[in-house]
Amino acid sequence: MTNPEITELIAKLRDERNLSDEGLATLIDCEDATELLGIEADKVRRKIYGDAVYIRGLIEMTNYCKNDCFYCGIRRSNTSATRYRLTEEEIMECCREGYSLGFRTFVLQGGEDLYFNDERMCGIVANIRKNFPDVAITLSLGEKSRESYQKLFDAGANRYLLRHETADNEHYHKIHPAELSPENRKKCLFDLKEIGYQVGSGFMVGSPFQTTENLVADLRFLQELDPDMIGIGPFIPHEKTPFADKKQGELTLVLRMVSILRLMFPHALLPATTALGTIHPQGRELGLKAGANVVMPNLSPVSVRKLYDLYENKICTGEESAQCRGCLEMRVKNAGYHIITDIGNVKRS
Ligand code: SAM
Ligand code: FES
């Protein structure tokens, strides 16, 4: 590909918010397109969101998980993981601290932990809703029945993050055990949307066996789902998983995917993820410059942070919430943006 050809493809993607599968594959694979994609993506994000970066406070509430995803450090077969779950009071304390630090969105994330059944989870959501009526309550607790999602919505949750992980069925089965299905994962996302949640989906970049065609399929699936948020980050191996020896996702490929997403979904909320910050000291700053507009500082108690061990060398595990908030504020500023503390709803055209 020559430079003028790359420039032309990027301009077409920007103007039409779409390209042929072949055009998308060319940009995904083209190392030389990384910088220009970033420049165009940044222009688009500034036109819609200015220099605003939204913050969401992440509360990692449990690392018990009944699932056994091959890539994940908290999979049930990892018997060397020290398991923990926060009490309702601990979760409320994280929210109180987060609220005083200016957070207006809490993301309750965890493994698929059967202890947190609908009754317990609805109680927690209702408690947060009662004490903090003006916040957005985001859940990221994996696959549930439509009835459970409805109950949680009725209790006061309004957003749900569930990455589709990979849109290609064959690839899905290569990175998950047989009991998990791509059909159910996708059904959950459509159920959540129909119920009225603001939905976030996404995928890992560079997960084992992933091809360029798989990434194109991910973009096509996202066009169909049209989520409010799209979370992507590099796959990072964890030594106690079957993928211990697999290669981590490449920084520049993640950055190109962030930029392509910004050009295809100009209004989407795109986080500069912790995983991106883990593979490069300036990973999140580079993500913001490539088109991302959300960061998710950690609000979990420091005592459990190392235990929410999805992948190796995860950052932000030693810092208090206020430090993590302050650190990100500075990083966002240095990258040329600024943090907004309001609820940060997606802007729809
Ligand atoms: N259980 C919920 C779920 O499945 O959606 C939420 C927790 S799950 C640990 C959150 C996300 O972590 C997953 O969607 C996955 O993309 C990401 N993740 C897990 N293992 C990872 C790894 N080794 N490298 C990068 N990301 C990983
Ligand atoms: Fe968490 Fe820097 S963002 S410590």
Short mmCIF file of C-alpha atoms and ligand atoms in Angstrom, two decimals:
data_model
loop_
_atom_site.label_atom_id
_atom_site.label_comp_id
_atom_site.label_asym_id
_atom_site.label_seq_id
_atom_site.Cartn_x
_atom_site.Cartn_y
_atom_site.Cartn_z
CA MET A 1 0.00 0.00 0.00
CA THR A 2 1.32 3.42 -0.88
CA ASN A 3 0.75 6.43 1.35
CA PRO A 4 -1.86 8.06 -0.92
CA GLU A 5 -3.80 4.79 -0.98
CA ILE A 6 -3.79 4.58 2.81
CA THR A 7 -4.84 8.23 3.08
CA GLU A 8 -7.70 7.60 0.68
CA LEU A 9 -8.93 4.52 2.58
CA ILE A 10 -8.86 6.39 5.89
CA ALA A 11 -10.76 9.34 4.40
CA LYS A 12 -13.39 6.98 3.03
CA LEU A 13 -13.76 5.26 6.41
CA ARG A 14 -14.13 8.66 8.09
CA ASP A 15 -16.69 9.99 5.58
CA GLU A 16 -18.77 6.85 5.16
CA ARG A 17 -18.18 5.32 8.61
CA ASN A 18 -17.67 2.09 6.75
CA LEU A 19 -15.42 0.23 4.33
CA SER A 20 -15.48 -3.10 2.52
CA ASP A 21 -14.17 -6.10 4.45
CA GLU A 22 -11.07 -5.89 2.30
CA GLY A 23 -10.54 -2.19 3.06
CA LEU A 24 -10.94 -2.79 6.81
CA ALA A 25 -8.51 -5.71 6.70
CA THR A 26 -5.96 -3.56 4.87
CA LEU A 27 -6.06 -0.86 7.55
CA ILE A 28 -6.03 -3.37 10.40
CA ASP A 29 -2.86 -4.96 9.05
CA CYS A 30 -1.08 -1.78 7.97
CA GLU A 31 1.48 -0.71 10.56
CA ASP A 32 2.14 2.45 8.51
CA ALA A 33 -1.49 3.52 8.87
CA THR A 34 -1.34 3.73 12.69
CA GLU A 35 -0.32 7.38 12.93
CA LEU A 36 -2.68 8.76 10.31
CA LEU A 37 -5.61 6.73 11.65
CA GLY A 38 -4.89 8.25 15.06
CA ILE A 39 -4.82 11.79 13.69
CA GLU A 40 -8.15 11.39 11.89
CA ALA A 41 -9.74 9.59 14.85
CA ASP A 42 -8.66 12.38 17.20
CA LYS A 43 -10.20 15.00 14.91
CA VAL A 44 -13.50 13.11 14.94
CA ARG A 45 -13.52 12.66 18.72
CA ARG A 46 -12.71 16.36 19.25
CA LYS A 47 -15.55 17.37 16.94
CA ILE A 48 -18.06 15.38 19.01
CA TYR A 49 -16.64 15.25 22.53
CA GLY A 50 -14.06 18.04 22.49
CA ASP A 51 -11.22 17.21 24.85
CA ALA A 52 -13.54 15.55 27.38
CA VAL A 53 -12.58 12.25 28.95
CA TYR A 54 -15.21 10.54 31.08
CA ILE A 55 -14.29 8.60 34.20
CA ARG A 56 -15.94 5.46 35.51
CA GLY A 57 -15.00 4.08 38.93
CA LEU A 58 -14.26 0.37 38.74
CA ILE A 59 -15.17 -1.80 41.72
CA GLU A 60 -13.86 -5.35 41.34
CA MET A 61 -16.37 -7.00 43.66
CA THR A 62 -15.48 -10.71 43.39
CA ASN A 63 -12.90 -12.92 41.76
CA TYR A 64 -14.88 -16.13 42.21
CA CYS A 65 -15.92 -17.39 38.81
CA LYS A 66 -17.83 -20.45 37.69
CA ASN A 67 -16.46 -20.09 34.17
CA ASP A 68 -13.24 -21.39 32.73
CA CYS A 69 -12.30 -19.08 29.85
CA PHE A 70 -8.88 -20.22 28.64
CA TYR A 71 -7.37 -16.71 28.73
CA CYS A 72 -8.53 -15.50 32.12
CA GLY A 73 -6.50 -15.56 35.34
CA ILE A 74 -9.57 -15.89 37.59
CA ARG A 75 -10.94 -18.94 35.70
CA ARG A 76 -12.27 -21.63 38.03
CA SER A 77 -9.44 -24.07 37.19
CA ASN A 78 -6.81 -21.68 38.50
CA THR A 79 -6.54 -23.26 41.91
CA SER A 80 -3.63 -21.02 42.90
CA ALA A 81 -5.85 -17.90 42.82
CA THR A 82 -6.73 -16.56 46.26
CA ARG A 83 -10.44 -15.90 46.07
CA TYR A 84 -12.26 -12.94 47.63
CA ARG A 85 -15.63 -11.28 47.51
CA LEU A 86 -16.43 -7.82 48.86
CA THR A 87 -19.22 -7.43 51.40
CA GLU A 88 -22.13 -5.13 50.63
CA GLU A 89 -20.72 -2.69 53.17
CA GLU A 90 -17.31 -2.73 51.45
CA ILE A 91 -18.96 -2.06 48.10
CA MET A 92 -20.92 0.84 49.62
CA GLU A 93 -17.71 2.22 51.10
CA CYS A 94 -16.06 2.14 47.63
CA CYS A 95 -19.06 4.07 46.29
CA ARG A 96 -18.93 6.64 49.10
CA GLU A 97 -15.24 7.21 48.50
CA GLY A 98 -15.74 7.32 44.73
CA TYR A 99 -18.61 9.77 45.06
CA SER A 100 -16.51 12.11 47.18
CA LEU A 101 -13.75 11.91 44.55
CA GLY A 102 -16.22 13.07 41.90
CA PHE A 103 -17.24 9.78 40.32
CA ARG A 104 -20.79 9.66 38.99
CA THR A 105 -20.57 6.23 37.40
CA PHE A 106 -19.74 3.05 39.27
CA VAL A 107 -18.87 -0.13 37.44
CA LEU A 108 -19.43 -3.26 39.54
CA GLN A 109 -17.39 -5.96 37.88
CA GLY A 110 -16.67 -9.53 38.84
CA GLY A 111 -16.39 -13.15 37.88
CA GLU A 112 -19.60 -15.13 37.51
CA ASP A 113 -20.02 -15.71 41.23
CA LEU A 114 -23.12 -17.68 42.21
CA TYR A 115 -23.04 -16.17 45.71
CA PHE A 116 -24.24 -12.91 44.19
CA ASN A 117 -27.63 -14.28 43.16
CA ASP A 118 -30.42 -11.98 41.96
CA GLU A 119 -31.70 -11.28 45.44
CA ARG A 120 -28.31 -10.24 46.83
CA MET A 121 -27.31 -8.33 43.70
CA CYS A 122 -30.64 -6.48 43.45
CA GLY A 123 -30.28 -5.54 47.14
CA ILE A 124 -26.83 -4.05 46.48
CA VAL A 125 -27.98 -2.18 43.36
CA ALA A 126 -31.03 -0.79 45.19
CA ASN A 127 -28.85 0.31 48.10
CA ILE A 128 -26.49 2.20 45.77
CA ARG A 129 -29.44 3.71 43.91
CA LYS A 130 -31.01 4.89 47.20
CA ASN A 131 -27.81 6.45 48.52
CA PHE A 132 -26.56 7.91 45.24
CA PRO A 133 -29.64 8.74 43.16
CA ASP A 134 -27.67 10.75 40.59
CA VAL A 135 -25.10 8.12 39.56
CA ALA A 136 -25.09 5.65 36.71
CA ILE A 137 -24.85 2.08 37.98
CA THR A 138 -22.99 -0.15 35.55
CA LEU A 139 -22.80 -3.90 35.99
CA SER A 140 -20.24 -6.22 34.41
CA LEU A 141 -21.06 -9.60 35.87
CA GLY A 142 -21.20 -11.82 32.82
CA GLU A 143 -23.98 -13.86 31.26
CA LYS A 144 -27.36 -14.04 32.99
CA SER A 145 -30.92 -14.87 32.01
CA ARG A 146 -33.09 -12.14 30.57
CA GLU A 147 -35.20 -12.30 33.73
CA SER A 148 -32.16 -11.63 35.92
CA TYR A 149 -31.06 -8.71 33.75
CA GLN A 150 -34.61 -7.31 34.00
CA LYS A 151 -34.67 -7.61 37.81
CA LEU A 152 -31.33 -5.81 38.09
CA PHE A 153 -32.56 -3.09 35.76
CA ASP A 154 -35.72 -2.68 37.83
CA ALA A 155 -33.57 -2.45 40.97
CA GLY A 156 -31.78 0.57 39.49
CA ALA A 157 -28.92 -0.60 37.25
CA ASN A 158 -28.78 1.26 33.97
CA ARG A 159 -25.67 0.14 32.12
CA TYR A 160 -24.11 -3.26 31.44
CA LEU A 161 -20.68 -4.16 30.08
CA LEU A 162 -20.33 -7.54 28.42
CA ARG A 163 -17.62 -7.93 25.81
CA HIS A 164 -18.65 -10.28 23.03
CA GLU A 165 -14.93 -11.36 23.12
CA THR A 166 -14.92 -12.51 19.48
CA ALA A 167 -17.73 -12.51 16.95
CA ASP A 168 -16.45 -15.52 15.03
CA ASN A 169 -17.98 -18.78 16.29
CA GLU A 170 -15.00 -20.96 15.49
CA HIS A 171 -12.59 -18.55 17.16
CA TYR A 172 -14.93 -18.28 20.16
CA HIS A 173 -14.71 -22.02 20.72
CA LYS A 174 -10.91 -21.93 20.52
CA ILE A 175 -10.65 -19.60 23.49
CA HIS A 176 -13.56 -20.87 25.61
CA PRO A 177 -14.57 -24.23 27.00
CA ALA A 178 -17.40 -26.11 25.27
CA GLU A 179 -20.03 -25.12 27.83
CA LEU A 180 -19.84 -21.46 26.77
CA SER A 181 -21.40 -20.43 23.49
CA PRO A 182 -21.06 -17.39 21.27
CA GLU A 183 -24.79 -17.58 20.57
CA ASN A 184 -25.65 -17.10 24.23
CA ARG A 185 -23.10 -14.32 24.67
CA LYS A 186 -24.65 -12.43 21.76
CA LYS A 187 -28.21 -13.15 22.92
CA CYS A 188 -27.33 -11.62 26.31
CA LEU A 189 -26.21 -8.42 24.58
CA PHE A 190 -29.43 -8.10 22.60
CA ASP A 191 -31.52 -8.92 25.72
CA LEU A 192 -29.72 -6.16 27.64
CA LYS A 193 -30.37 -3.68 24.86
CA GLU A 194 -34.04 -4.57 24.59
CA ILE A 195 -34.52 -4.19 28.34
CA GLY A 196 -33.21 -0.64 28.06
CA TYR A 197 -29.67 -0.85 29.39
CA GLN A 198 -26.96 1.27 27.84
CA VAL A 199 -24.75 -1.52 26.63
CA GLY A 200 -21.00 -1.90 26.30
CA SER A 201 -19.40 -4.66 24.31
CA GLY A 202 -15.91 -5.29 22.96
CA PHE A 203 -13.13 -7.78 22.47
CA MET A 204 -9.51 -8.56 23.18
CA VAL A 205 -7.00 -7.64 20.49
CA GLY A 206 -4.37 -10.27 19.74
CA SER A 207 -6.13 -13.09 21.56
CA PRO A 208 -4.72 -16.52 20.65
CA PHE A 209 -5.69 -17.74 17.15
CA GLN A 210 -7.25 -14.38 16.23
CA THR A 211 -7.02 -13.51 12.53
CA THR A 212 -7.56 -10.23 10.70
CA GLU A 213 -10.83 -11.69 9.40
CA ASN A 214 -11.93 -12.28 13.00
CA LEU A 215 -11.31 -8.60 13.75
CA VAL A 216 -13.34 -7.58 10.71
CA ALA A 217 -16.14 -9.86 11.99
CA ASP A 218 -15.92 -8.07 15.36
CA LEU A 219 -16.44 -4.72 13.63
CA ARG A 220 -19.41 -6.11 11.67
CA PHE A 221 -20.99 -7.51 14.83
CA LEU A 222 -20.60 -4.14 16.53
CA GLN A 223 -22.32 -2.47 13.58
CA GLU A 224 -25.25 -4.82 14.14
CA LEU A 225 -25.36 -4.33 17.93
CA ASP A 226 -24.63 -0.59 17.88
CA PRO A 227 -23.50 -0.43 21.53
CA ASP A 228 -22.99 2.75 23.56
CA MET A 229 -19.55 1.67 24.73
CA ILE A 230 -16.88 -0.46 23.07
CA GLY A 231 -14.09 -1.73 25.31
CA ILE A 232 -11.03 -3.22 23.69
CA GLY A 233 -7.60 -4.02 25.04
CA PRO A 234 -4.70 -6.31 24.31
CA PHE A 235 -4.79 -9.95 25.31
CA ILE A 236 -2.12 -10.44 28.00
CA PRO A 237 -1.11 -13.96 29.02
CA HIS A 238 -1.49 -15.24 32.58
CA GLU A 239 0.89 -17.94 33.73
CA LYS A 240 -1.77 -20.10 35.39
CA THR A 241 -3.91 -20.47 32.27
CA PRO A 242 -3.68 -22.70 29.20
CA PHE A 243 -2.59 -19.60 27.26
CA ALA A 244 0.44 -18.91 29.48
CA ASP A 245 2.82 -19.19 26.53
CA LYS A 246 0.80 -17.21 24.02
CA LYS A 247 1.98 -13.86 22.75
CA GLN A 248 0.39 -10.66 24.07
CA GLY A 249 -1.60 -8.34 21.80
CA GLU A 250 0.45 -5.70 20.00
CA LEU A 251 0.26 -2.08 21.08
CA THR A 252 0.03 -0.60 17.58
CA LEU A 253 -2.67 -3.07 16.53
CA VAL A 254 -4.76 -2.05 19.56
CA LEU A 255 -4.23 1.61 18.67
CA ARG A 256 -5.30 1.05 15.06
CA MET A 257 -8.40 -0.78 16.25
CA VAL A 258 -9.28 2.09 18.65
CA SER A 259 -8.93 4.59 15.78
CA ILE A 260 -10.93 2.45 13.36
CA LEU A 261 -13.68 2.15 15.99
CA ARG A 262 -13.72 5.94 16.49
CA LEU A 263 -14.09 6.47 12.74
CA MET A 264 -16.82 3.82 12.41
CA PHE A 265 -18.66 4.74 15.63
CA PRO A 266 -17.94 8.47 16.07
CA HIS A 267 -20.26 8.78 19.10
CA ALA A 268 -19.18 5.66 20.98
CA LEU A 269 -17.64 5.74 24.43
CA LEU A 270 -14.25 4.10 23.98
CA PRO A 271 -12.19 3.38 27.09
CA ALA A 272 -8.41 3.55 27.18
CA THR A 273 -8.22 0.31 29.13
CA THR A 274 -6.09 -0.87 32.04
CA ALA A 275 -4.78 -3.69 29.84
CA LEU A 276 -3.51 -1.09 27.35
CA GLY A 277 -1.79 0.73 30.22
CA THR A 278 -0.26 -2.58 31.28
CA ILE A 279 1.55 -3.34 28.02
CA HIS A 280 3.07 0.13 27.69
CA PRO A 281 3.80 2.79 30.34
CA GLN A 282 1.94 5.36 28.23
CA GLY A 283 -0.60 2.91 26.84
CA ARG A 284 -3.69 4.74 28.07
CA GLU A 285 -2.39 8.13 26.92
CA LEU A 286 -1.70 6.65 23.48
CA GLY A 287 -5.20 5.14 23.52
CA LEU A 288 -6.72 8.57 24.22
CA LYS A 289 -4.73 10.13 21.39
CA ALA A 290 -5.91 7.33 19.09
CA GLY A 291 -9.57 8.17 19.75
CA ALA A 292 -10.51 6.80 23.19
CA ASN A 293 -12.54 9.04 25.53
CA VAL A 294 -13.10 7.10 28.77
CA VAL A 295 -10.81 5.98 31.59
CA MET A 296 -11.69 3.66 34.44
CA PRO A 297 -9.69 4.29 37.62
CA ASN A 298 -9.80 1.53 40.19
CA LEU A 299 -11.98 2.09 43.28
CA SER A 300 -11.53 -1.41 44.72
CA PRO A 301 -10.01 -1.69 48.20
CA VAL A 302 -6.22 -1.92 47.82
CA SER A 303 -6.24 -5.15 49.86
CA VAL A 304 -7.96 -7.07 47.05
CA ARG A 305 -6.56 -5.41 43.94
CA LYS A 306 -3.73 -7.84 43.32
CA LEU A 307 -6.21 -10.69 43.63
CA TYR A 308 -8.34 -9.52 40.71
CA ASP A 309 -5.61 -10.98 38.63
CA LEU A 310 -6.92 -11.36 35.08
CA TYR A 311 -3.49 -11.12 33.42
CA GLU A 312 0.15 -10.56 34.35
CA ASN A 313 1.59 -7.28 35.69
CA LYS A 314 -1.78 -5.52 35.89
CA ILE A 315 -1.26 -1.85 36.79
CA CYS A 316 -2.95 0.25 39.53
CA THR A 317 -2.88 -2.56 42.11
CA GLY A 318 -0.96 -0.69 44.82
CA GLU A 319 -2.62 2.72 44.72
CA GLU A 320 -5.41 4.09 46.88
CA SER A 321 -8.49 5.25 44.96
CA ALA A 322 -7.61 8.91 45.40
CA GLN A 323 -4.08 8.30 44.11
CA CYS A 324 -5.35 6.38 41.11
CA ARG A 325 -7.85 9.14 40.37
CA GLY A 326 -5.11 11.79 40.71
CA CYS A 327 -2.66 9.81 38.60
CA LEU A 328 -5.17 9.46 35.79
CA GLU A 329 -6.15 13.13 36.01
CA MET A 330 -2.51 14.03 35.39
CA ARG A 331 -2.06 11.46 32.62
CA VAL A 332 -5.20 12.64 30.83
CA LYS A 333 -4.04 16.26 31.11
CA ASN A 334 -0.57 15.44 29.82
CA ALA A 335 -2.11 13.69 26.85
CA GLY A 336 -4.00 16.91 25.97
CA TYR A 337 -7.49 16.18 27.33
CA HIS A 338 -9.41 16.78 30.53
CA ILE A 339 -11.53 14.70 32.86
CA ILE A 340 -15.25 15.35 33.10
CA THR A 341 -16.96 14.15 36.25
CA ASP A 342 -20.57 14.17 35.05
CA ILE A 343 -22.48 10.99 34.31
CA GLY A 344 -21.16 11.02 30.73
CA ASN A 345 -23.95 9.61 28.63
CA VAL A 346 -23.18 8.67 25.07
CA LYS A 347 -23.97 11.43 22.56
CA ARG A 348 -26.21 10.14 19.83
CA SER A 349 -26.32 11.92 16.49
N1 SAM B 1 -17.25 -11.95 34.20
C1 SAM B 1 -17.55 -10.76 33.46
C2 SAM B 1 -17.53 -11.04 31.97
O1 SAM B 1 -17.22 -12.17 31.59
O2 SAM B 1 -17.91 -10.17 31.21
C3 SAM B 1 -16.63 -9.61 33.78
C4 SAM B 1 -15.24 -9.92 34.22
S1 SAM B 1 -14.16 -10.44 32.91
C5 SAM B 1 -12.74 -10.90 33.83
C6 SAM B 1 -13.72 -8.86 32.17
C7 SAM B 1 -12.94 -8.89 30.88
O3 SAM B 1 -11.58 -9.18 31.14
C8 SAM B 1 -13.33 -9.93 29.85
O4 SAM B 1 -14.40 -9.50 29.10
C9 SAM B 1 -12.05 -10.13 29.05
O5 SAM B 1 -12.13 -9.51 27.77
C10 SAM B 1 -10.97 -9.46 29.91
N2 SAM B 1 -9.85 -10.38 30.13
C11 SAM B 1 -9.87 -11.57 30.76
N3 SAM B 1 -8.67 -12.17 30.69
C12 SAM B 1 -7.85 -11.35 29.99
C13 SAM B 1 -6.49 -11.42 29.56
N4 SAM B 1 -5.73 -12.47 29.84
N5 SAM B 1 -5.99 -10.38 28.86
C14 SAM B 1 -6.76 -9.30 28.58
N6 SAM B 1 -8.04 -9.19 28.94
C15 SAM B 1 -8.59 -10.20 29.64
FE1 FES B 2 -4.26 3.97 38.63
FE2 FES B 2 -2.22 5.54 37.68
S1 FES B 2 -4.19 5.22 36.90
S2 FES B 2 -2.40 4.50 39.58
#
